[in-house]
mmCIF file of N, CA, C and O in Angstrom:
data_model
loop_
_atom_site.group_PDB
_atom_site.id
_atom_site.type_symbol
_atom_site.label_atom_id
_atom_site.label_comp_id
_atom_site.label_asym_id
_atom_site.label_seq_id
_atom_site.Cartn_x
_atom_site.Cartn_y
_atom_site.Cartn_z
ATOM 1 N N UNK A 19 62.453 -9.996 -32.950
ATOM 2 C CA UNK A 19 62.576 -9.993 -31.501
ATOM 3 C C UNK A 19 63.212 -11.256 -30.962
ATOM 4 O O UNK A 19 63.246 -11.369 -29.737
ATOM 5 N N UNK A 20 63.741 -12.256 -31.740
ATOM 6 C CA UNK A 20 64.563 -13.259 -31.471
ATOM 7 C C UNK A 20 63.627 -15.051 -31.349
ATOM 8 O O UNK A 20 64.085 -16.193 -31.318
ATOM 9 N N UNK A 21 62.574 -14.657 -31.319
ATOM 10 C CA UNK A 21 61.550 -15.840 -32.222
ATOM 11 C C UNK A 21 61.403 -16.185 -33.292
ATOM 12 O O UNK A 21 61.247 -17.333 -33.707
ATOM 13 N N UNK A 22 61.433 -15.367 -33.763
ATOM 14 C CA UNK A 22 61.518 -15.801 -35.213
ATOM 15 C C UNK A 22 60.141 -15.232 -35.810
ATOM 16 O O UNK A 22 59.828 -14.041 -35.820
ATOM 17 N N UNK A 23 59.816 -15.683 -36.019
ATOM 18 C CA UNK A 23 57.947 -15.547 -37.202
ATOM 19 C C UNK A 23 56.959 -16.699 -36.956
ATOM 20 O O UNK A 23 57.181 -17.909 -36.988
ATOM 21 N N UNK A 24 55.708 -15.979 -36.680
ATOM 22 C CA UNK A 24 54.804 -16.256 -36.296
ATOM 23 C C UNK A 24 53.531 -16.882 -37.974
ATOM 24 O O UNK A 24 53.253 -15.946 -38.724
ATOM 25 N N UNK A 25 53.020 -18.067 -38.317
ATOM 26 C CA UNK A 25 52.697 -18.268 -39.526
ATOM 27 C C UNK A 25 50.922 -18.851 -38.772
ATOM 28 O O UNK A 25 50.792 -19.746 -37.937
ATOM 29 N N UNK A 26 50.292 -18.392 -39.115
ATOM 30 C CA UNK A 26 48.824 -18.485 -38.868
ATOM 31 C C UNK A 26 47.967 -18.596 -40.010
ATOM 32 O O UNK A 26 47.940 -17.713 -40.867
ATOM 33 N N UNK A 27 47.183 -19.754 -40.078
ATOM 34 C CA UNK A 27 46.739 -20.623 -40.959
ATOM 35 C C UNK A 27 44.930 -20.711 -40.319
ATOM 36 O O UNK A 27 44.549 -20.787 -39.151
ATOM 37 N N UNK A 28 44.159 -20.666 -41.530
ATOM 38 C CA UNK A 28 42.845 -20.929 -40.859
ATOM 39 C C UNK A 28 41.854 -21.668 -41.759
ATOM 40 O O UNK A 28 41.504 -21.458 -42.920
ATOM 41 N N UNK A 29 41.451 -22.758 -40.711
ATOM 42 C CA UNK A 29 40.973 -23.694 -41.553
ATOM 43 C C UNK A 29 39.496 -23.516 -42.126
ATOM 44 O O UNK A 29 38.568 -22.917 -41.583
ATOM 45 N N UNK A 30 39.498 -24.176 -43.344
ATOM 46 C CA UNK A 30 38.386 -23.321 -44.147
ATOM 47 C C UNK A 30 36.708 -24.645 -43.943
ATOM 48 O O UNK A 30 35.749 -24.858 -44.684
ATOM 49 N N UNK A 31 37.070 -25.145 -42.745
ATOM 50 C CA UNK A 31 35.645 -26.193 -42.157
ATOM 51 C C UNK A 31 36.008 -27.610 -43.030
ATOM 52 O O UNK A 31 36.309 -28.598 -42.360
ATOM 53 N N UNK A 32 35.991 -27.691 -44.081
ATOM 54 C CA UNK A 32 35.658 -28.797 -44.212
ATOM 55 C C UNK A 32 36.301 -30.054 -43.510
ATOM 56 O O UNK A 32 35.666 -30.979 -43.004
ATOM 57 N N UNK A 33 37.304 -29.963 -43.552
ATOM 58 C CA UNK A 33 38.362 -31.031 -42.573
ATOM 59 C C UNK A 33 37.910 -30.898 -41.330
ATOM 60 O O UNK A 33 37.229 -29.883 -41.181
ATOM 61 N N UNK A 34 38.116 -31.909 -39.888
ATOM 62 C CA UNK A 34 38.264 -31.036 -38.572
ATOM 63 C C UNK A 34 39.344 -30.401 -38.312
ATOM 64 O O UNK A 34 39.953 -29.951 -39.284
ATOM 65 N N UNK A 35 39.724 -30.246 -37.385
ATOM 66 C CA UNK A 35 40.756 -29.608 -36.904
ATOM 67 C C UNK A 35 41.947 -29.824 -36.665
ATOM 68 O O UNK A 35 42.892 -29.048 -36.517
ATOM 69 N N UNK A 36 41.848 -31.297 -36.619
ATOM 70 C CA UNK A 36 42.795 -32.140 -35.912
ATOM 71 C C UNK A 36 43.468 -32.936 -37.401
ATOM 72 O O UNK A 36 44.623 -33.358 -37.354
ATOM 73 N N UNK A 37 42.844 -33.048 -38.368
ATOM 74 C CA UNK A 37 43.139 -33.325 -39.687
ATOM 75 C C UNK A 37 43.769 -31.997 -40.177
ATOM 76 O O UNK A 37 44.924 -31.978 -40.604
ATOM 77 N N UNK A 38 43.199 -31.176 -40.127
ATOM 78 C CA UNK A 38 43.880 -29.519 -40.493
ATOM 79 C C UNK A 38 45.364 -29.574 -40.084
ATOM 80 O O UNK A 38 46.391 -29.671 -40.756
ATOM 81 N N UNK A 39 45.112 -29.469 -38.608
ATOM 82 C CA UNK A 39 46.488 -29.418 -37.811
ATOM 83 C C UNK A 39 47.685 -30.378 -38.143
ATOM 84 O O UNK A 39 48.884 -30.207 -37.920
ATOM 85 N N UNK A 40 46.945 -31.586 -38.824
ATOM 86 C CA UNK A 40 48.099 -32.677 -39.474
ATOM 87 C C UNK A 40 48.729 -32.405 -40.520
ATOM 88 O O UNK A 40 49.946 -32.399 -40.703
ATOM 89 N N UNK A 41 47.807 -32.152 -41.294
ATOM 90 C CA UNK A 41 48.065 -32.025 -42.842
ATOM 91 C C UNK A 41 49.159 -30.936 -43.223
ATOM 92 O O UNK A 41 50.031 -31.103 -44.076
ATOM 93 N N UNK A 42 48.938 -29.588 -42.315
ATOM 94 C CA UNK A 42 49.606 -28.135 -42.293
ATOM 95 C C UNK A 42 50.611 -28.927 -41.910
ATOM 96 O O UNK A 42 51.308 -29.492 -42.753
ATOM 97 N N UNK A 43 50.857 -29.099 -40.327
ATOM 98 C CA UNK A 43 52.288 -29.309 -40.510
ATOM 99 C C UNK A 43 52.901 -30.399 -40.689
ATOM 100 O O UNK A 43 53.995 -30.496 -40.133
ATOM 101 N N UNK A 44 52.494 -31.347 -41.361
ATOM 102 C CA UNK A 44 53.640 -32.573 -42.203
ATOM 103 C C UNK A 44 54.098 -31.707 -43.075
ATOM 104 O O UNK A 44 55.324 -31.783 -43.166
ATOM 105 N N UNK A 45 53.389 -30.528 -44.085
ATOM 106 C CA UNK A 45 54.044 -29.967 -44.993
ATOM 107 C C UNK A 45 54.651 -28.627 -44.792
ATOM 108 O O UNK A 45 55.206 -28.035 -45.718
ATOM 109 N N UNK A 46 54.554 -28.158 -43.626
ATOM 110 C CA UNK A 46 55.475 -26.668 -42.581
ATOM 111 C C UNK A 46 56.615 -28.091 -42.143
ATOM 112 O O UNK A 46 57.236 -28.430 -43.150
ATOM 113 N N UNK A 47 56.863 -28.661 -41.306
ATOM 114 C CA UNK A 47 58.071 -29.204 -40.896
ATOM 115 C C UNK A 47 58.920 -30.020 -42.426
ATOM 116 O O UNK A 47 60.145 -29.973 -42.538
ATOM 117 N N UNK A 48 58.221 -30.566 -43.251
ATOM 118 C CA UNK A 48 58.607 -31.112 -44.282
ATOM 119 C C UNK A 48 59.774 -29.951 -44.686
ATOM 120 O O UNK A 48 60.882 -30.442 -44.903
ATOM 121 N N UNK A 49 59.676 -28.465 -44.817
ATOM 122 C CA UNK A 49 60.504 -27.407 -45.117
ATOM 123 C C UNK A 49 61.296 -26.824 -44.116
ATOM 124 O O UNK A 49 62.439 -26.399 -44.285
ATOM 125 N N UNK A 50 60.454 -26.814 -42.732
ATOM 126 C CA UNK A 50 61.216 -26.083 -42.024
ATOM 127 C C UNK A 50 60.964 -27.393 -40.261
ATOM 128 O O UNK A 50 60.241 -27.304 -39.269
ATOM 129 N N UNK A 51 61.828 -28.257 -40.647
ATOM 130 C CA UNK A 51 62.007 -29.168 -39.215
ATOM 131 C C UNK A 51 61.966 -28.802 -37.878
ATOM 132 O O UNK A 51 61.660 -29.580 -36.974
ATOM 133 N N UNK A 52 62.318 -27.437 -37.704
ATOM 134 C CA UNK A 52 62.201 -26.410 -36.274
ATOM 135 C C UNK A 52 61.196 -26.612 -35.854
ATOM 136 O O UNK A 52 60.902 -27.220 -34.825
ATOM 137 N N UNK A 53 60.275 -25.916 -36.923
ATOM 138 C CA UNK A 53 58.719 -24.692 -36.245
ATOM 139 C C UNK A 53 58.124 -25.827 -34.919
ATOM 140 O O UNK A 53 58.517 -26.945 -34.585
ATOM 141 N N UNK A 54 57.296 -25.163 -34.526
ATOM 142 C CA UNK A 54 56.669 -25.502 -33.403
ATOM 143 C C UNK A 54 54.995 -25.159 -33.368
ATOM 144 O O UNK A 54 54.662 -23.981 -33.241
ATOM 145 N N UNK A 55 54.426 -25.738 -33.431
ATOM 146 C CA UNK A 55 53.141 -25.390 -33.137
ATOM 147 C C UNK A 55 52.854 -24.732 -31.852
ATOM 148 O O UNK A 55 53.500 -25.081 -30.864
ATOM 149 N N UNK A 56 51.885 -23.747 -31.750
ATOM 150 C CA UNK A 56 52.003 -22.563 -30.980
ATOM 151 C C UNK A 56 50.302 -22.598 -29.898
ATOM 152 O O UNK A 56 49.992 -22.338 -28.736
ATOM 153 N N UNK A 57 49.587 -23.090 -31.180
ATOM 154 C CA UNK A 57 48.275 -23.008 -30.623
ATOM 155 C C UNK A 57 47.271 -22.860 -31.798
ATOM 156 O O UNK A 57 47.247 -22.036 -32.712
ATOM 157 N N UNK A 58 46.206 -24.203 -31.420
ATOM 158 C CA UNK A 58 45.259 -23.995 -32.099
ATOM 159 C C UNK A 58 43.753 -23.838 -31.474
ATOM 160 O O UNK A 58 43.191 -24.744 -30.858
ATOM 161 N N UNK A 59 43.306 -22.820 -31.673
ATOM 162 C CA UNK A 59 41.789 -22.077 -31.266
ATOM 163 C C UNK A 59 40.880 -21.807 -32.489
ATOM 164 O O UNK A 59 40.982 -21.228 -33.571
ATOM 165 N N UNK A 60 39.932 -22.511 -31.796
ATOM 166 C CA UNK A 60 38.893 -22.088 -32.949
ATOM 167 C C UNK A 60 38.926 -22.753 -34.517
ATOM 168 O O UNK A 60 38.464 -23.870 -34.747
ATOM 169 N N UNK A 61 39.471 -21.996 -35.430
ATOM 170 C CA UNK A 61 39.802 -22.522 -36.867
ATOM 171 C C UNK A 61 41.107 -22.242 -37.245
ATOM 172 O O UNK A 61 41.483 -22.225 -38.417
ATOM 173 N N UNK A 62 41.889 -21.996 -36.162
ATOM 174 C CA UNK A 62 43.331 -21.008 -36.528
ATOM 175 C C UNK A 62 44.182 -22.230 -35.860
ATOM 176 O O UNK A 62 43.807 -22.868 -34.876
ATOM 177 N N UNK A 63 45.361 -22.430 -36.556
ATOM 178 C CA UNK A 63 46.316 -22.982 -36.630
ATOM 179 C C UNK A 63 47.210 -22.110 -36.203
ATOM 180 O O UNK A 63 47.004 -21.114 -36.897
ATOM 181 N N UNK A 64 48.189 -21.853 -35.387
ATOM 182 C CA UNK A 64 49.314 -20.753 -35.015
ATOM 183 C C UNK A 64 51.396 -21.818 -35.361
ATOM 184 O O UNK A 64 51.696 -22.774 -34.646
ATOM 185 N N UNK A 65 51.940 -21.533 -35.989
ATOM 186 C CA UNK A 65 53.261 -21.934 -35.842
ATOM 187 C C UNK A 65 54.148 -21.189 -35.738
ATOM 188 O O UNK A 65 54.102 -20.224 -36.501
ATOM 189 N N UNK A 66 55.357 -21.284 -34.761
ATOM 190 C CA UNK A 66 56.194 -20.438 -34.787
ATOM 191 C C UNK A 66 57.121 -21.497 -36.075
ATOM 192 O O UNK A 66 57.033 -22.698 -36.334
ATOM 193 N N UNK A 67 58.248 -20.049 -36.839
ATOM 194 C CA UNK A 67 59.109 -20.553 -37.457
ATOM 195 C C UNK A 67 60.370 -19.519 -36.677
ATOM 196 O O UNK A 67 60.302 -18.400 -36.167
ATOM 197 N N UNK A 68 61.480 -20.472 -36.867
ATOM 198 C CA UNK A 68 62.696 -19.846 -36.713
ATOM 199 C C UNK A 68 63.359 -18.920 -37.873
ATOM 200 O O UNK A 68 63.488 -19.341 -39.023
ATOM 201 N N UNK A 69 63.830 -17.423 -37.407
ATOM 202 C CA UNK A 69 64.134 -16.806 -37.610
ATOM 203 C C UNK A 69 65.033 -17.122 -39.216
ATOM 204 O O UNK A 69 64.872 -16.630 -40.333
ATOM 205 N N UNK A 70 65.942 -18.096 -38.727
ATOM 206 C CA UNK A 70 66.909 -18.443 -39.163
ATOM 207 C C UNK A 70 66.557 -19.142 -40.422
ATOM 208 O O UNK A 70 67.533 -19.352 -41.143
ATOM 209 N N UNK A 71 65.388 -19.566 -40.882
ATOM 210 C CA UNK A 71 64.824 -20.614 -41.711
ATOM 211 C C UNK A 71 64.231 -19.695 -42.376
ATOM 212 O O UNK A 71 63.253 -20.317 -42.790
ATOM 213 N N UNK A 72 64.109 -18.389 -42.870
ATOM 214 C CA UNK A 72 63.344 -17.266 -43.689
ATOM 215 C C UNK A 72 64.119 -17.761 -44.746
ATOM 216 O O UNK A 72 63.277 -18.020 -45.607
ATOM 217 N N UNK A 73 65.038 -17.999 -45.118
ATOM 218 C CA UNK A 73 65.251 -18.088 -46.874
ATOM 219 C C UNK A 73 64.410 -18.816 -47.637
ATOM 220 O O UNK A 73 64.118 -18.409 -48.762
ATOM 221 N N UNK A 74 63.821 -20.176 -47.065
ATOM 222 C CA UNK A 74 63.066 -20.980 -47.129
ATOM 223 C C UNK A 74 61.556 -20.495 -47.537
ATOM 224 O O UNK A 74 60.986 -20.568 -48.626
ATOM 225 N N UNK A 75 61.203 -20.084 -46.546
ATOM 226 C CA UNK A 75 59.929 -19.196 -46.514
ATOM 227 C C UNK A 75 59.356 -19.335 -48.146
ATOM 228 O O UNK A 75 58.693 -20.271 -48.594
ATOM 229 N N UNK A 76 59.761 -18.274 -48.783
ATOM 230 C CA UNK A 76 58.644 -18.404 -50.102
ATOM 231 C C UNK A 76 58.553 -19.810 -50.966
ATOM 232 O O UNK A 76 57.653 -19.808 -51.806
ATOM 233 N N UNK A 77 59.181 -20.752 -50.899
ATOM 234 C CA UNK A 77 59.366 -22.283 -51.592
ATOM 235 C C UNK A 77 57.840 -22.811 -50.366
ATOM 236 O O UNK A 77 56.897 -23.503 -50.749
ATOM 237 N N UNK A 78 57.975 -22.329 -49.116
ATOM 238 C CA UNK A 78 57.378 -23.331 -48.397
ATOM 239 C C UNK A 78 55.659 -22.697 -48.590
ATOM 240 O O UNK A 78 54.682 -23.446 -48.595
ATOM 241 N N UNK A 79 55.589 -21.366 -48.722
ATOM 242 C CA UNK A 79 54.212 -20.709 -48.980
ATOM 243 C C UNK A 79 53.915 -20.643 -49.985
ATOM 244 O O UNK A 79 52.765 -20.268 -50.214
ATOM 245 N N UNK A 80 54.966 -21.034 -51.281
ATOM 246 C CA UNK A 80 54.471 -20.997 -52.603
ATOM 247 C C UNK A 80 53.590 -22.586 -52.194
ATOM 248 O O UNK A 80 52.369 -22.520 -52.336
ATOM 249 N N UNK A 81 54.018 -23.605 -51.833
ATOM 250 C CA UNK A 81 53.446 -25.308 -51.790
ATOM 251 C C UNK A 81 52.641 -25.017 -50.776
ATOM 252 O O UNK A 81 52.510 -26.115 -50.233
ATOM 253 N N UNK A 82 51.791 -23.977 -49.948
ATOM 254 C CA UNK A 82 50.805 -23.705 -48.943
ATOM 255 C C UNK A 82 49.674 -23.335 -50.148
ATOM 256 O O UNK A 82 48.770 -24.144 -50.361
ATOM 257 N N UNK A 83 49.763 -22.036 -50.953
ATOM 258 C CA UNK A 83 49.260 -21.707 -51.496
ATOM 259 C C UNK A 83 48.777 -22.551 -52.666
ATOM 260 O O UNK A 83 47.605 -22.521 -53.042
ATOM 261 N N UNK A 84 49.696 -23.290 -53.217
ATOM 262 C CA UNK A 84 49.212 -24.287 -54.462
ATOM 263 C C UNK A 84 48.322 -25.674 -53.887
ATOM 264 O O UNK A 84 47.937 -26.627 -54.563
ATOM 265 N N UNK A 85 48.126 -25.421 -52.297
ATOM 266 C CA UNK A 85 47.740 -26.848 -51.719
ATOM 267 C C UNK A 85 46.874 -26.501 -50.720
ATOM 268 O O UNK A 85 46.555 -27.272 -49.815
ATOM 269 N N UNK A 86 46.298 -24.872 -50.890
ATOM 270 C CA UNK A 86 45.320 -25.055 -50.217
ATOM 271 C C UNK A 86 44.049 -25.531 -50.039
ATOM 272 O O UNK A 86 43.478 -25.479 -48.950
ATOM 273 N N UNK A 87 43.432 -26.118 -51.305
ATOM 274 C CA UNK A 87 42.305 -26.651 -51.142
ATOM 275 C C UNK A 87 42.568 -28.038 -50.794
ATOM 276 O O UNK A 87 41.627 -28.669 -50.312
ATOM 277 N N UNK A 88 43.819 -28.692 -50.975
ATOM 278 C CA UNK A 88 44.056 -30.100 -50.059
ATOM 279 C C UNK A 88 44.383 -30.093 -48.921
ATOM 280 O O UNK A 88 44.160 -31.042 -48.170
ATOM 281 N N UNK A 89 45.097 -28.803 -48.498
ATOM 282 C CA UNK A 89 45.193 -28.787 -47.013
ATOM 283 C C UNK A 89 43.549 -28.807 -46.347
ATOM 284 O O UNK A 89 42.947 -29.823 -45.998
ATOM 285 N N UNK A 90 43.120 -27.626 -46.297
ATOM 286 C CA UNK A 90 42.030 -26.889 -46.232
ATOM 287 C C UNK A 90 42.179 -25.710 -45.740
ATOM 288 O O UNK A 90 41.611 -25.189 -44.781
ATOM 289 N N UNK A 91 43.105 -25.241 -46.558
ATOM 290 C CA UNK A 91 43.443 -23.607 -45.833
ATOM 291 C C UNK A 91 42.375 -22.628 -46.728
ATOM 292 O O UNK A 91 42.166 -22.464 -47.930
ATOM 293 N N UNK A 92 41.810 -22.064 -45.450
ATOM 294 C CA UNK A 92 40.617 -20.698 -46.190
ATOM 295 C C UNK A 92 42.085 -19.447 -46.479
ATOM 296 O O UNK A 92 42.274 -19.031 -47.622
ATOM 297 N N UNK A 93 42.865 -19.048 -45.474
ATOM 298 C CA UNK A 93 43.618 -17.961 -45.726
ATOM 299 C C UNK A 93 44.478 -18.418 -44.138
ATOM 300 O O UNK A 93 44.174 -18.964 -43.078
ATOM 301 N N UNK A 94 45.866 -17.721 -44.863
ATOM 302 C CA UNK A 94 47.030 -17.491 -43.998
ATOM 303 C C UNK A 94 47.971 -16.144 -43.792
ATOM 304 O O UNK A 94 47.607 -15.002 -44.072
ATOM 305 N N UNK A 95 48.769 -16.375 -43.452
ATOM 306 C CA UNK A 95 49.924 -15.072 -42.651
ATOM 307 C C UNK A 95 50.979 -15.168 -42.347
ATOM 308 O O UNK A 95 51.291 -16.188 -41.733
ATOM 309 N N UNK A 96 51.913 -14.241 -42.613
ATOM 310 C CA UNK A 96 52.680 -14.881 -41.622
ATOM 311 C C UNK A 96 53.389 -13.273 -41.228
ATOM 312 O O UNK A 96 53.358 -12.299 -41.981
ATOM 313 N N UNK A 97 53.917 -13.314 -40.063
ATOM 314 C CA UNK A 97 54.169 -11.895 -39.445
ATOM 315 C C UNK A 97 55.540 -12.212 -38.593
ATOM 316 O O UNK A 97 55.770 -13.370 -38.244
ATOM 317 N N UNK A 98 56.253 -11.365 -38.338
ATOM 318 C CA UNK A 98 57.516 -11.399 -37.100
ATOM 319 C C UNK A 98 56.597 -11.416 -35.884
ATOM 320 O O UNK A 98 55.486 -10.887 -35.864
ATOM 321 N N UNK A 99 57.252 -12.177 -34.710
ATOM 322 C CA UNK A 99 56.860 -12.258 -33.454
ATOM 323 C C UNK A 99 56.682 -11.093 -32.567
ATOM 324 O O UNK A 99 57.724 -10.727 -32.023
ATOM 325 N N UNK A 100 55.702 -10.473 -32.310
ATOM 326 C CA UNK A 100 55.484 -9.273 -31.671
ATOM 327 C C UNK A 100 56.091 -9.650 -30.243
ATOM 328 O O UNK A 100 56.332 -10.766 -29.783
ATOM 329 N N UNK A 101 56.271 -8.342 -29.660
ATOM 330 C CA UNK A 101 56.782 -7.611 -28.182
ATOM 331 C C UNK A 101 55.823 -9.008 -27.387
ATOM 332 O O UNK A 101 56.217 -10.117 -27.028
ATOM 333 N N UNK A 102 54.895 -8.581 -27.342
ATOM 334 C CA UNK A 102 53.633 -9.302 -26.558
ATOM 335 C C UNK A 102 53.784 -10.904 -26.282
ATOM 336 O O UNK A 102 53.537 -11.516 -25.243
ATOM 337 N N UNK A 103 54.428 -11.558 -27.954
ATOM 338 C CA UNK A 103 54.483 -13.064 -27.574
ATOM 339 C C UNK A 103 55.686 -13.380 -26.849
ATOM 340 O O UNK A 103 55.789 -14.345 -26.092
ATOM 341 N N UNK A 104 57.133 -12.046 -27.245
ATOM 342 C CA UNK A 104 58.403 -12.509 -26.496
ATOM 343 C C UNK A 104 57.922 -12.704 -24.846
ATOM 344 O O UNK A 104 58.079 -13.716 -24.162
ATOM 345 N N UNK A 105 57.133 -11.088 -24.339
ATOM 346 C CA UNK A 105 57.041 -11.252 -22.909
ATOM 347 C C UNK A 105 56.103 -12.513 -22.639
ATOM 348 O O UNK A 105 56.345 -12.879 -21.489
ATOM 349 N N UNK A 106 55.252 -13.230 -23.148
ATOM 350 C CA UNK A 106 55.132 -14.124 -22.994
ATOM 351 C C UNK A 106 55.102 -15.417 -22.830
ATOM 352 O O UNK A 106 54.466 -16.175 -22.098
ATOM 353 N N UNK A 107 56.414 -15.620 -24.158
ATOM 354 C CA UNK A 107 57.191 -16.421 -23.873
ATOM 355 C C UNK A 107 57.715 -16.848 -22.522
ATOM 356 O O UNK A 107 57.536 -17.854 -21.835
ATOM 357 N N UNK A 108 58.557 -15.535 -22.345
ATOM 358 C CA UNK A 108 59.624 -15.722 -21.247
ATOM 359 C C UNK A 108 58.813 -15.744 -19.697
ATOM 360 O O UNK A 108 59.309 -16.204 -18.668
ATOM 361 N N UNK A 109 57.303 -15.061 -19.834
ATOM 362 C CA UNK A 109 56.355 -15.542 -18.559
ATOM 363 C C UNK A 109 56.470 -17.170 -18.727
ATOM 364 O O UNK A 109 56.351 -17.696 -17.621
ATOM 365 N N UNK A 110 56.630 -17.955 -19.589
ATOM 366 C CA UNK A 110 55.875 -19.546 -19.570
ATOM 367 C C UNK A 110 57.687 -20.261 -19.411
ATOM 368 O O UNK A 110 57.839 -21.482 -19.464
ATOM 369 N N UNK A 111 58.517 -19.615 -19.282
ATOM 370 C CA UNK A 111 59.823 -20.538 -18.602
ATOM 371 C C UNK A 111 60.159 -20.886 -17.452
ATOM 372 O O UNK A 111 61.174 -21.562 -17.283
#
């Protein structure tokens, strides 16, 4: 839908949140310099990635997956940007 992909990360407690939120993305921008952090609630980490940066993608979730117990990732995702976040987007311009 022209966002790109949506990558949602959830932290598995032991870290706070704010250590979570560091750690994830020094090593999400380390691969992909774009993304943007989207929102974090609760234990969930939200990043958008650009569309354009998918080749990347499995190098950057293979080093998510081999580093989740140093990150502190319990489990992640990652999905295309639904209808719902574009119109929302374009509500917040």
């Amino acid at each position: 839908y022209g966002l790109g992909y949506t990558l949602t990360l959830v932290n598995d407690g032991v870290r706070s949140q704010e250590e979570f939120t560091r750690r994830v993305l020094e090593l999400v921008c380390r691969h992909v310099p774009e993304s943007k952090p989207l929102s974090t609630g609760g234990a969930e980490l939200t990043i958008q990635l650009p569309r354009s940066r998918a080749p990347i993608f499995p190098v950057m979730l293979r080093e998510v997956e081999d580093s989740q117990a140093t990150l502190g990732v319990r489990e992640y995702g990652i999905s295309i940007t639904s209808m719902e976040e574009v119109f929302l987007s374009l509500l917040h311009r």
